Tab-separated table of C-alpha atoms in Angstrom:
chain	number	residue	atom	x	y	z
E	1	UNK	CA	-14.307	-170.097	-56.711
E	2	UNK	CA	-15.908	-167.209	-57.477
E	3	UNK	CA	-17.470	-166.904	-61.442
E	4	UNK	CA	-17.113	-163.794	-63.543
E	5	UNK	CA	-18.540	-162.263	-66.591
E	6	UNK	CA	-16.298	-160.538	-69.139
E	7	UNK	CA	-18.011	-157.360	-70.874
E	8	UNK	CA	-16.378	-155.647	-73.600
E	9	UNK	CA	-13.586	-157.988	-73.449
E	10	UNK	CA	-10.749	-157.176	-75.687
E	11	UNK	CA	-7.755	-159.312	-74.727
E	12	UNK	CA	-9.851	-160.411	-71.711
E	13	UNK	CA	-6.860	-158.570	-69.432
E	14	UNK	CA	-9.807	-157.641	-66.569
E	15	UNK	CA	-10.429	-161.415	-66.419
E	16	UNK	CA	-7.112	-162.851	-66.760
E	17	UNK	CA	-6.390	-160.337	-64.190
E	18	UNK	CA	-9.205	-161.815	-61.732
E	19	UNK	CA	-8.007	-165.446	-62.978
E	20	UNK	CA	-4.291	-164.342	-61.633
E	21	UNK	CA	-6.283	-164.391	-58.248
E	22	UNK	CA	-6.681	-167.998	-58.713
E	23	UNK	CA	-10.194	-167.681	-56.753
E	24	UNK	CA	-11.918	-166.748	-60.170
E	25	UNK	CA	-13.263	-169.047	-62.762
E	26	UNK	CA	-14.848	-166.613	-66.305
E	27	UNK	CA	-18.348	-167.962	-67.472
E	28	UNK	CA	-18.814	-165.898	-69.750
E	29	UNK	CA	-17.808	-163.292	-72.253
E	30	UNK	CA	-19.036	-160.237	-74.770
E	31	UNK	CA	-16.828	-158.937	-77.509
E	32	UNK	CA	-17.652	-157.649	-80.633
E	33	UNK	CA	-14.755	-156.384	-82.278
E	34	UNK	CA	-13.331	-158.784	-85.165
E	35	UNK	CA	-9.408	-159.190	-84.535
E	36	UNK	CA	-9.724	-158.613	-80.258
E	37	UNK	CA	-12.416	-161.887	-80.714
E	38	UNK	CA	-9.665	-163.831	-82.617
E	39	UNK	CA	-7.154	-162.570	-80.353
E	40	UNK	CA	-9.325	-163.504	-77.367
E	41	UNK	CA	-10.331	-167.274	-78.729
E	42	UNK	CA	-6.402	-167.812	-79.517
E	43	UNK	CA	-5.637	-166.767	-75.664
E	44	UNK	CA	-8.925	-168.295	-73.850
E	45	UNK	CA	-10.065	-171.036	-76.510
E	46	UNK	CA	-13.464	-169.469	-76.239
E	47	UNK	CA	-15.024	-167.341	-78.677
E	48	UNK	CA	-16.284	-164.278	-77.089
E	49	UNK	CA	-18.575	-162.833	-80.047
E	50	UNK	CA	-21.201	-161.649	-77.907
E	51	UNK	CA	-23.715	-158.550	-78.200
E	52	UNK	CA	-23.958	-156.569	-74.725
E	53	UNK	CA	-27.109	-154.996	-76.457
E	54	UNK	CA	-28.995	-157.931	-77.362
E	55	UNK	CA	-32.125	-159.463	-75.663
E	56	UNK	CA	-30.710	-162.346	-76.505
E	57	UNK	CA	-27.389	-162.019	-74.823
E	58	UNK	CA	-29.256	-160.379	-71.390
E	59	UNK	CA	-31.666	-163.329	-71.001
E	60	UNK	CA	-28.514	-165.481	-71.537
E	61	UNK	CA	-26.861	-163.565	-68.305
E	62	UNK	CA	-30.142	-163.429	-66.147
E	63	UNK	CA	-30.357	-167.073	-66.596
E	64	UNK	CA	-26.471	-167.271	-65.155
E	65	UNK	CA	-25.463	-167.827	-62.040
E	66	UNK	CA	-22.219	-165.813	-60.877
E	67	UNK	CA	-21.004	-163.351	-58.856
E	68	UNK	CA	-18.830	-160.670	-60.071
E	69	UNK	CA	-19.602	-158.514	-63.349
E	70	UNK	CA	-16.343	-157.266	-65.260
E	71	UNK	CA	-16.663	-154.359	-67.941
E	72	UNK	CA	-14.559	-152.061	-69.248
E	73	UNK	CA	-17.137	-149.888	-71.018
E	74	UNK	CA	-16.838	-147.034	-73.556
E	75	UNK	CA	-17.326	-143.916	-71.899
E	76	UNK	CA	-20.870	-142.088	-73.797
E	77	UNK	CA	-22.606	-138.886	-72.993
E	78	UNK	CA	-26.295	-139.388	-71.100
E	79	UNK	CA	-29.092	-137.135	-71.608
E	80	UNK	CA	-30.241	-135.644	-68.761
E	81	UNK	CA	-33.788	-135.301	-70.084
E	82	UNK	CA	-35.050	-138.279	-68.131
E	83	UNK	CA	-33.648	-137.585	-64.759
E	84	UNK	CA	-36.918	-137.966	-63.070
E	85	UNK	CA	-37.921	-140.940	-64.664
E	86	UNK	CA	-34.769	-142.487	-62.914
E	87	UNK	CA	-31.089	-142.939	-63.767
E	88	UNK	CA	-31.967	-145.834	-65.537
E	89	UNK	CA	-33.645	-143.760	-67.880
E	90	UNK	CA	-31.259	-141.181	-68.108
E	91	UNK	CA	-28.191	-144.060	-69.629
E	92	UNK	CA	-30.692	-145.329	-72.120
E	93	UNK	CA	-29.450	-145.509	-75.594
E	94	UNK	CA	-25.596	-146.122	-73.906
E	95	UNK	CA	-23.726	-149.190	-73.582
E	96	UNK	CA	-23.757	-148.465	-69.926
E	97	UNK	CA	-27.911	-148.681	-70.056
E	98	UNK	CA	-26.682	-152.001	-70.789
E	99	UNK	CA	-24.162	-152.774	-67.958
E	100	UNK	CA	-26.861	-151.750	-65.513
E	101	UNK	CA	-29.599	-153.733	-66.996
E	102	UNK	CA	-27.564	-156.738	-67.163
E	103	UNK	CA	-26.235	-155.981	-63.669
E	104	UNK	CA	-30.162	-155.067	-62.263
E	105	UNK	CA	-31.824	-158.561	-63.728
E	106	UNK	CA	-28.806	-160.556	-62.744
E	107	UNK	CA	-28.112	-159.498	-60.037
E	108	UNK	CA	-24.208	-160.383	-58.962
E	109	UNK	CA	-22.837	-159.744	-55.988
E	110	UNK	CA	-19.960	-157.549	-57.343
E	111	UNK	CA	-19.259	-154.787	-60.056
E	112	UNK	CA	-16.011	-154.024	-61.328
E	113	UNK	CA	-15.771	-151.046	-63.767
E	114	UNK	CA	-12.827	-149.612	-65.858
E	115	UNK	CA	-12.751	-146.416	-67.437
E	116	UNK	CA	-10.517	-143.556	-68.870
E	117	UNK	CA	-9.604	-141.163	-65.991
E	118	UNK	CA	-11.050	-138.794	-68.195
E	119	UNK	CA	-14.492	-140.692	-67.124
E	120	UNK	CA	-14.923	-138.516	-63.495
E	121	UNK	CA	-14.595	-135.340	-65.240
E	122	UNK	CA	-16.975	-136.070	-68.555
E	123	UNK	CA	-19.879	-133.351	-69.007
E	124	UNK	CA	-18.294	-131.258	-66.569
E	125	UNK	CA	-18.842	-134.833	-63.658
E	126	UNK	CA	-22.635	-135.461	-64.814
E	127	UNK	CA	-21.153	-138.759	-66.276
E	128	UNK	CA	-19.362	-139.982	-63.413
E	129	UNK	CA	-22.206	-139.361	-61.190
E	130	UNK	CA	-25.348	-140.828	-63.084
E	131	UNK	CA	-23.147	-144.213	-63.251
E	132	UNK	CA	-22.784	-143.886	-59.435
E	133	UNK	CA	-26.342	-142.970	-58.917
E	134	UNK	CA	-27.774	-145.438	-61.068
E	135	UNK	CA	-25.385	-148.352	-59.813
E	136	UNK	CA	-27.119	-147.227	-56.203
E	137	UNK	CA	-30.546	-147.056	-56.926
E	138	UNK	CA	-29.978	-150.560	-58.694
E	139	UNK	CA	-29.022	-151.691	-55.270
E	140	UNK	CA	-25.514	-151.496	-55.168
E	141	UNK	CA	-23.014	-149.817	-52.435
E	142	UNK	CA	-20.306	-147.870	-54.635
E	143	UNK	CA	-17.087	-147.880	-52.857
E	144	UNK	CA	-15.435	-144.946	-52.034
E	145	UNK	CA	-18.946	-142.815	-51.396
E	146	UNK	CA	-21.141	-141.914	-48.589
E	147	UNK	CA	-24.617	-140.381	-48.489
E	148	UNK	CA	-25.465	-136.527	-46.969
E	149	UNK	CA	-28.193	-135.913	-45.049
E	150	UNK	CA	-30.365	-135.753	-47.970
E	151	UNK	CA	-29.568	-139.149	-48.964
E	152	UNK	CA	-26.768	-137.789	-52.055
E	153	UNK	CA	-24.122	-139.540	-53.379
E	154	UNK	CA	-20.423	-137.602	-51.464
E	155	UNK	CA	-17.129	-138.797	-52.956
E	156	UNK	CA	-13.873	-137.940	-54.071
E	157	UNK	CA	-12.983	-138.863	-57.654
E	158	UNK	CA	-9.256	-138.901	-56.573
E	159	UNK	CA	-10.228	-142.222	-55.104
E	160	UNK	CA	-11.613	-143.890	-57.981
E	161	UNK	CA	-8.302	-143.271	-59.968
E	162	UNK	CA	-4.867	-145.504	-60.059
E	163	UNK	CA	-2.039	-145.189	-61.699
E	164	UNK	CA	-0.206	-148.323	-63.892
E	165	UNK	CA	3.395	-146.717	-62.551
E	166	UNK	CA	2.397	-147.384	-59.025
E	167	UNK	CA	1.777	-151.281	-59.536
E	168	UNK	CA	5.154	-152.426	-60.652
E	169	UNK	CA	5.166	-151.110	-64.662
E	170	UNK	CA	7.045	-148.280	-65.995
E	171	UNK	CA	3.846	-146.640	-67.585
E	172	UNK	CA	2.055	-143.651	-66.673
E	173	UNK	CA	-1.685	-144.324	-67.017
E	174	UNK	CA	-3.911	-143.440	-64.995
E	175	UNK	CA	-7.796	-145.311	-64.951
E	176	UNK	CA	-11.371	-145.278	-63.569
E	177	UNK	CA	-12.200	-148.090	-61.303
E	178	UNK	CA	-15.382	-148.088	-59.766
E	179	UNK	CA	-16.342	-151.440	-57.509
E	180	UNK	CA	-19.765	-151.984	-56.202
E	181	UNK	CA	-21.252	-154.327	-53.743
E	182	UNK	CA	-24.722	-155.740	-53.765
E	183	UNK	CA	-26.326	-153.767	-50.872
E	184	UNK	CA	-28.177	-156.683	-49.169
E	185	UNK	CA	-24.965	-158.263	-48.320
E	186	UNK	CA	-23.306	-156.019	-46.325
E	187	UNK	CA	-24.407	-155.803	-42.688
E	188	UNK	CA	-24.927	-152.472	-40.750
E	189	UNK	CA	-21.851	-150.223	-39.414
E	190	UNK	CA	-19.670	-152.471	-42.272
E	191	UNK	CA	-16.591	-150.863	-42.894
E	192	UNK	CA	-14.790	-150.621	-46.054
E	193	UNK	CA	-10.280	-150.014	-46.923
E	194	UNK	CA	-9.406	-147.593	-49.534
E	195	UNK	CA	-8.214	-149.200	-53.488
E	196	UNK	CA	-4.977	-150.668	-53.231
E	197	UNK	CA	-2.547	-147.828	-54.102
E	198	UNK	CA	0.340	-150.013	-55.337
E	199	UNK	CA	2.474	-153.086	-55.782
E	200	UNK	CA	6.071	-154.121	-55.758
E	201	UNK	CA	7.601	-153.712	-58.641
E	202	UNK	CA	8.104	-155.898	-61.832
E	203	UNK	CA	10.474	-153.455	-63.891
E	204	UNK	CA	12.812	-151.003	-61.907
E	205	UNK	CA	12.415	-148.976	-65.062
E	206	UNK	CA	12.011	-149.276	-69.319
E	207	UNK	CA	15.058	-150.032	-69.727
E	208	UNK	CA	14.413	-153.251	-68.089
E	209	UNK	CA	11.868	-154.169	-70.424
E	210	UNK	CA	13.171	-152.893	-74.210
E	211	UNK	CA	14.502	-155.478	-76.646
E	212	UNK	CA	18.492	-155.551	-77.173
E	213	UNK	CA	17.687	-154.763	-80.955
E	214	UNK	CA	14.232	-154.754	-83.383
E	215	UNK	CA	13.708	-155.213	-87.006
E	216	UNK	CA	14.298	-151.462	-89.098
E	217	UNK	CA	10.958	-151.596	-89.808
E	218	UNK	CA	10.345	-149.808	-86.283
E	219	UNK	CA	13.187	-147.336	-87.038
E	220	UNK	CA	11.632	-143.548	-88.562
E	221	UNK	CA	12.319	-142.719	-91.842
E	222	UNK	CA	15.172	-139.529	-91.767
E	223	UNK	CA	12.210	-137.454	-93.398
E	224	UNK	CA	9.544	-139.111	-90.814
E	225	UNK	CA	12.102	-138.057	-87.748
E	226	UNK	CA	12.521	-134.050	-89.778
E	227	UNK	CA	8.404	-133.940	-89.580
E	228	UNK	CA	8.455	-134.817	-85.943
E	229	UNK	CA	11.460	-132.042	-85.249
E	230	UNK	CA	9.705	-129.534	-87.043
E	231	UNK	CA	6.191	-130.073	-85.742
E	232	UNK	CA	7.875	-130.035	-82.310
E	233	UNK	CA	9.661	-127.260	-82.123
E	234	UNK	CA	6.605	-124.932	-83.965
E	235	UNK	CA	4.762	-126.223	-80.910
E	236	UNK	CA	7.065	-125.322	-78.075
E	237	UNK	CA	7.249	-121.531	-79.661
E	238	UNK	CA	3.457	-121.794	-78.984
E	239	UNK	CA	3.976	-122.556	-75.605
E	240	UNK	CA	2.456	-125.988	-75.192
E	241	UNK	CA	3.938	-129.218	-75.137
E	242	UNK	CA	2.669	-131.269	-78.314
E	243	UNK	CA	4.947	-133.050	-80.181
E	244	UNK	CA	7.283	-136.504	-80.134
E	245	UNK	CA	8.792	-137.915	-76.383
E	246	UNK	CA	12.141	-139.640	-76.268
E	247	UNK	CA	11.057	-141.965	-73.151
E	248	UNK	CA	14.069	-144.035	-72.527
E	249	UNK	CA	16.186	-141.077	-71.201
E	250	UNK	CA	17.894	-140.582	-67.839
E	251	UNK	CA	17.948	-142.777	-64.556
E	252	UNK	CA	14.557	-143.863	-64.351
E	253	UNK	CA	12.482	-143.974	-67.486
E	254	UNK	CA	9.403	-144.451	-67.825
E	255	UNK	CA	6.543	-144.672	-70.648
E	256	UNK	CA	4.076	-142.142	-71.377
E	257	UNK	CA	0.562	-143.613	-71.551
E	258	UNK	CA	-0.081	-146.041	-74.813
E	259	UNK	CA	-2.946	-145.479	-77.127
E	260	UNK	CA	-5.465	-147.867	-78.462
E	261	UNK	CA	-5.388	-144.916	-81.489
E	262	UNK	CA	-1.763	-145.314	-82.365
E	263	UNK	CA	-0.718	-142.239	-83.679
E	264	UNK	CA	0.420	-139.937	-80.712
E	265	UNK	CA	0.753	-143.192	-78.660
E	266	UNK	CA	3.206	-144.067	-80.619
E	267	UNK	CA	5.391	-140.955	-80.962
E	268	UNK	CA	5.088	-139.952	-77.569
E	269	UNK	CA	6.869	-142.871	-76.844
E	270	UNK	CA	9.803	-142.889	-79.064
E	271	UNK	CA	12.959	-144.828	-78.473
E	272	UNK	CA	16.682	-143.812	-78.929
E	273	UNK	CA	18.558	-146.934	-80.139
E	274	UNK	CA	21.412	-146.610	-82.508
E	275	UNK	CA	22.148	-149.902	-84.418
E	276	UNK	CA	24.853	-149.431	-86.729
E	277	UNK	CA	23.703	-152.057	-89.096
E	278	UNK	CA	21.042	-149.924	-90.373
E	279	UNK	CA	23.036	-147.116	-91.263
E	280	UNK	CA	21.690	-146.151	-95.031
E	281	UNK	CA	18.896	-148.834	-94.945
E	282	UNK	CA	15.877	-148.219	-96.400
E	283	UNK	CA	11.935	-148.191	-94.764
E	284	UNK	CA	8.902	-146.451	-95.674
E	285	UNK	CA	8.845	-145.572	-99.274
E	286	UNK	CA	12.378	-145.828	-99.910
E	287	UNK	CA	13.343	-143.269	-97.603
E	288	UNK	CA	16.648	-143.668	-94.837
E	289	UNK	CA	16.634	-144.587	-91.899
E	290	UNK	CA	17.331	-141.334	-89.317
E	291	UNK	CA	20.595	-141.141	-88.467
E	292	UNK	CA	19.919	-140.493	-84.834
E	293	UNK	CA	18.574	-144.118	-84.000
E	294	UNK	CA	15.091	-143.335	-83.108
E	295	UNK	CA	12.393	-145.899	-83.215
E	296	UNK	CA	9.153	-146.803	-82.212
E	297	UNK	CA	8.401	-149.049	-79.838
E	298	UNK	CA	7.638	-152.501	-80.788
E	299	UNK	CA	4.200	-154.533	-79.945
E	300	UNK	CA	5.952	-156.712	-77.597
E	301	UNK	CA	7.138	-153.857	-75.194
E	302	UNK	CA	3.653	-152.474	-75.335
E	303	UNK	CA	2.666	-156.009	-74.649
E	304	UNK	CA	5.476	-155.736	-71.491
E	305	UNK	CA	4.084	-152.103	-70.872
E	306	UNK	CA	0.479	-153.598	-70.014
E	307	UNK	CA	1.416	-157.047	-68.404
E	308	UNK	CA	0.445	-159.156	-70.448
E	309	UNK	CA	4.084	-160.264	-72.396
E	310	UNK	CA	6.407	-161.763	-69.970
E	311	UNK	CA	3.412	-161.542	-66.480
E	312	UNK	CA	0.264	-162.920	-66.907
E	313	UNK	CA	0.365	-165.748	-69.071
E	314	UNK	CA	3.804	-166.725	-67.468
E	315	UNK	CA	3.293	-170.520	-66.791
E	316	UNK	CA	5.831	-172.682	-65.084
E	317	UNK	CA	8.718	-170.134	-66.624
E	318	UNK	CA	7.335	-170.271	-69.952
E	319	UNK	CA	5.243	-167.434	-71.100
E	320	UNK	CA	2.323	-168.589	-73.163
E	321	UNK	CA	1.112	-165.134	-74.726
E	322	UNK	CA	0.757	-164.755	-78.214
E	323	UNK	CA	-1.463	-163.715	-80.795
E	324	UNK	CA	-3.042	-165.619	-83.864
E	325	UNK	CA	-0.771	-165.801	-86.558
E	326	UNK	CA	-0.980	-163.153	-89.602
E	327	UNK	CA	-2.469	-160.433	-86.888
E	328	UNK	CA	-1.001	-157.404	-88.304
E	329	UNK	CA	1.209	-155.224	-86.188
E	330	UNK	CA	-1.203	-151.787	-86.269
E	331	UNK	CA	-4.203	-154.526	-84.388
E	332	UNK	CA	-1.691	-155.568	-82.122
E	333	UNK	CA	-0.707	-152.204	-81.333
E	334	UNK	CA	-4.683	-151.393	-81.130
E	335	UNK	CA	-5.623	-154.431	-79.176
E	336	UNK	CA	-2.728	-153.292	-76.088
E	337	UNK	CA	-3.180	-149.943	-76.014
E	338	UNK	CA	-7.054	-150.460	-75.393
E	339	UNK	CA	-6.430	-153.092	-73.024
E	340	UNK	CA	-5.999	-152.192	-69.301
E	341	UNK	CA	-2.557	-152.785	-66.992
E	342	UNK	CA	-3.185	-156.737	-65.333
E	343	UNK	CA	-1.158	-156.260	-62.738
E	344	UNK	CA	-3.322	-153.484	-61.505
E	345	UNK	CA	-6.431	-154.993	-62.318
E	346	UNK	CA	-4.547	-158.612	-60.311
E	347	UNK	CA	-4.411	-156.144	-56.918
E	348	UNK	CA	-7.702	-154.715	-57.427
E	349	UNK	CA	-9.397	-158.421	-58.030
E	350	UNK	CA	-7.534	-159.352	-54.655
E	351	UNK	CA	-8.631	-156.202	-52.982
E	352	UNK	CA	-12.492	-157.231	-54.038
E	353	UNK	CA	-12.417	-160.910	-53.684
E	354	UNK	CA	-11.168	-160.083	-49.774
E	355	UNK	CA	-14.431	-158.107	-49.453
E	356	UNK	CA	-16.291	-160.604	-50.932
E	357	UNK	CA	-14.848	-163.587	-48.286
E	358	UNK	CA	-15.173	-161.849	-45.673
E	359	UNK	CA	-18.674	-161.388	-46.776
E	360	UNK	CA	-19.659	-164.732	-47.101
E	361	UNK	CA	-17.589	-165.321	-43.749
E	362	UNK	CA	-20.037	-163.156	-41.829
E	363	UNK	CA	-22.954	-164.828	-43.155
């Protein structure tokens, strides 16, 4: 059984998806964030209130003994002032100064990363490339790369990058996923596979996953649903393509990515779902419903969107996901769309652990 650490944890989907495995056993966890630690102790029964910047929290993971670090850090800018004094230098003052300290006195035998996809082309690829360097001069082999004659980095960022609509969920979102192995465990002329580019599927589309009927409450307001028409169509006489997305439409729908921001997450995934019973029901401040039956979508389809409502915490046919009572829809909302996809992070964590097997096999 191999042990994990959870960094930046959220809804702990990275671990549940390395739990899904069921060669993975979390030791330990860091989340700072108010309503994703209650959300976290409801799922887990741990608390996860821990600092990734404290001294204390770092002694607390030297001190540890297990094997694979899981993070899904915020993506900063570095300084490239201190490139000489080493890429360690460089990330200081960001939480992934952090990561790599914890990682460098700790010393697991595995990194897995998850980013935005926007991550490979921050500061113009600067950002993408000090976290590769400085995972490799920490002593780590970054899948995916080679070295040049010179002894730099070469890689692809196409390869660091997979998609949530190619593992089996009707979501486009495409991620960052960088996986590292400690270097001293991998003999000479070892060869590694390519990520995983896919799964079979576990909705042929969103219509498999949308609820037969929601509260009004997730209906727009007739004036709401004008706004969004309006703002829409001054956009497309601009030429660009801002404004509200009807998702489930034609023979194979699928969801445009979900937002930990709300907002444009939310109206670029609109619903059309007439329900007659609402006709001239109030929401909002006492305003109509629309007429046309568009909605949002509701937390428990985002919840379906990312794997974790009727997937990962399916248990002998019952699912046991929920949240803590009283958790207000717009942290729910939050809490999924800044969670990652488990069924992609479930192949990845298969893809590693085989690596790491056969690794320990060799020895």
């Amino acid at each position: 059984m191999y042990k994990t650490i959870d960094l930046f944890a959220g809804l702990g989907g990275i671990r549940k998806g390395f739990e899904l495995t069921g060669k993975c056993k979390n030791v330990l966890s860091a989340e700072i964030d108010r309503f994703a630690c209650q959300a976290y102790e409801h799922l887990y029964k741990e608390n996860p209130f821990n600092d990734v910047t404290s001294e204390k929290f770092k002694e607390k993971c030297k001190s540890l003994n297990y094997d694979i670090m899981l993070a899904g850090f915020p993506c900063q800018a570095f300084s490239i002032a201190g490139l000489k004094k080493g890429f360690l230098d460089t990330t200081r003052g960001t939480l992934f100064f952090d990561v790599a300290e914890i990682v460098r006195e700790s010393n697991p035998k595995a990194v897995f990363l998850e980013n935005v996809e926007g991550l490979t082309r921050h500061a113009k690829g600067k950002t993408f490339r000090i976290i590769l360097n400085t995972l490799n001069e920490i002593g780590y082999y970054v899948l995916n790369t080679s070295t040049d004659i010179c002894g730099e980095l070469i890689y692809d960022v196409k390869d660091f990058i997979r998609n949530t609509k190619d593992f089996g969920l009707p979501q486009k979102r495409s991620r960052t996923y960088i996986l590292a192995i400690r270097k001293d465990l991998i003999p000479t002329n070892y060869t590694f596979n390519k990520y995983p580019t896919g799964r079979d599927k576990i909705y042929n589309n969103l219509y498999d996953l949308l609820e037969k009927e929601v509260e009004s409450k997730y209906y727009l307001s007739n004036k709401l649903w004008q706004t969004l028409q309006r703002h829409k169509a001054n956009h497309s006489k601009k030429g660009n393509g801002f404004g509200y997305v009807i998702v489930n439409e034609g023979d194979n729908p699928i969801s445009n990515t979900i937002l930990a921001t709300g907002g444009s997450g939310k109206e670029r995934n609109l619903i059309r779902q007439p329900n007659c019973q609402y006709k001239k029901t109030l929401v909002g401040q006492g305003n109509e419903i629309n007429p046309d039956g568009i909605r949002h979508m509701t937390p428990t389809e985002w919840g379906k969107l990312q794997g974790f409502i009727n997937y990962a915490f399916v248990k002998d046919g019952i699912d046991e996901f929920s949240f803590p009572e009283n958790m207000s829809n717009s942290q729910k909302y939050k809490l999924f769309g800044n969670s990652v996809s488990i069924p992609v992070i479930e192949q990845m964590a298969k893809f590693l652990i085989s690596i790491l097997e056969d690794l320990d096999g060799i020895k």
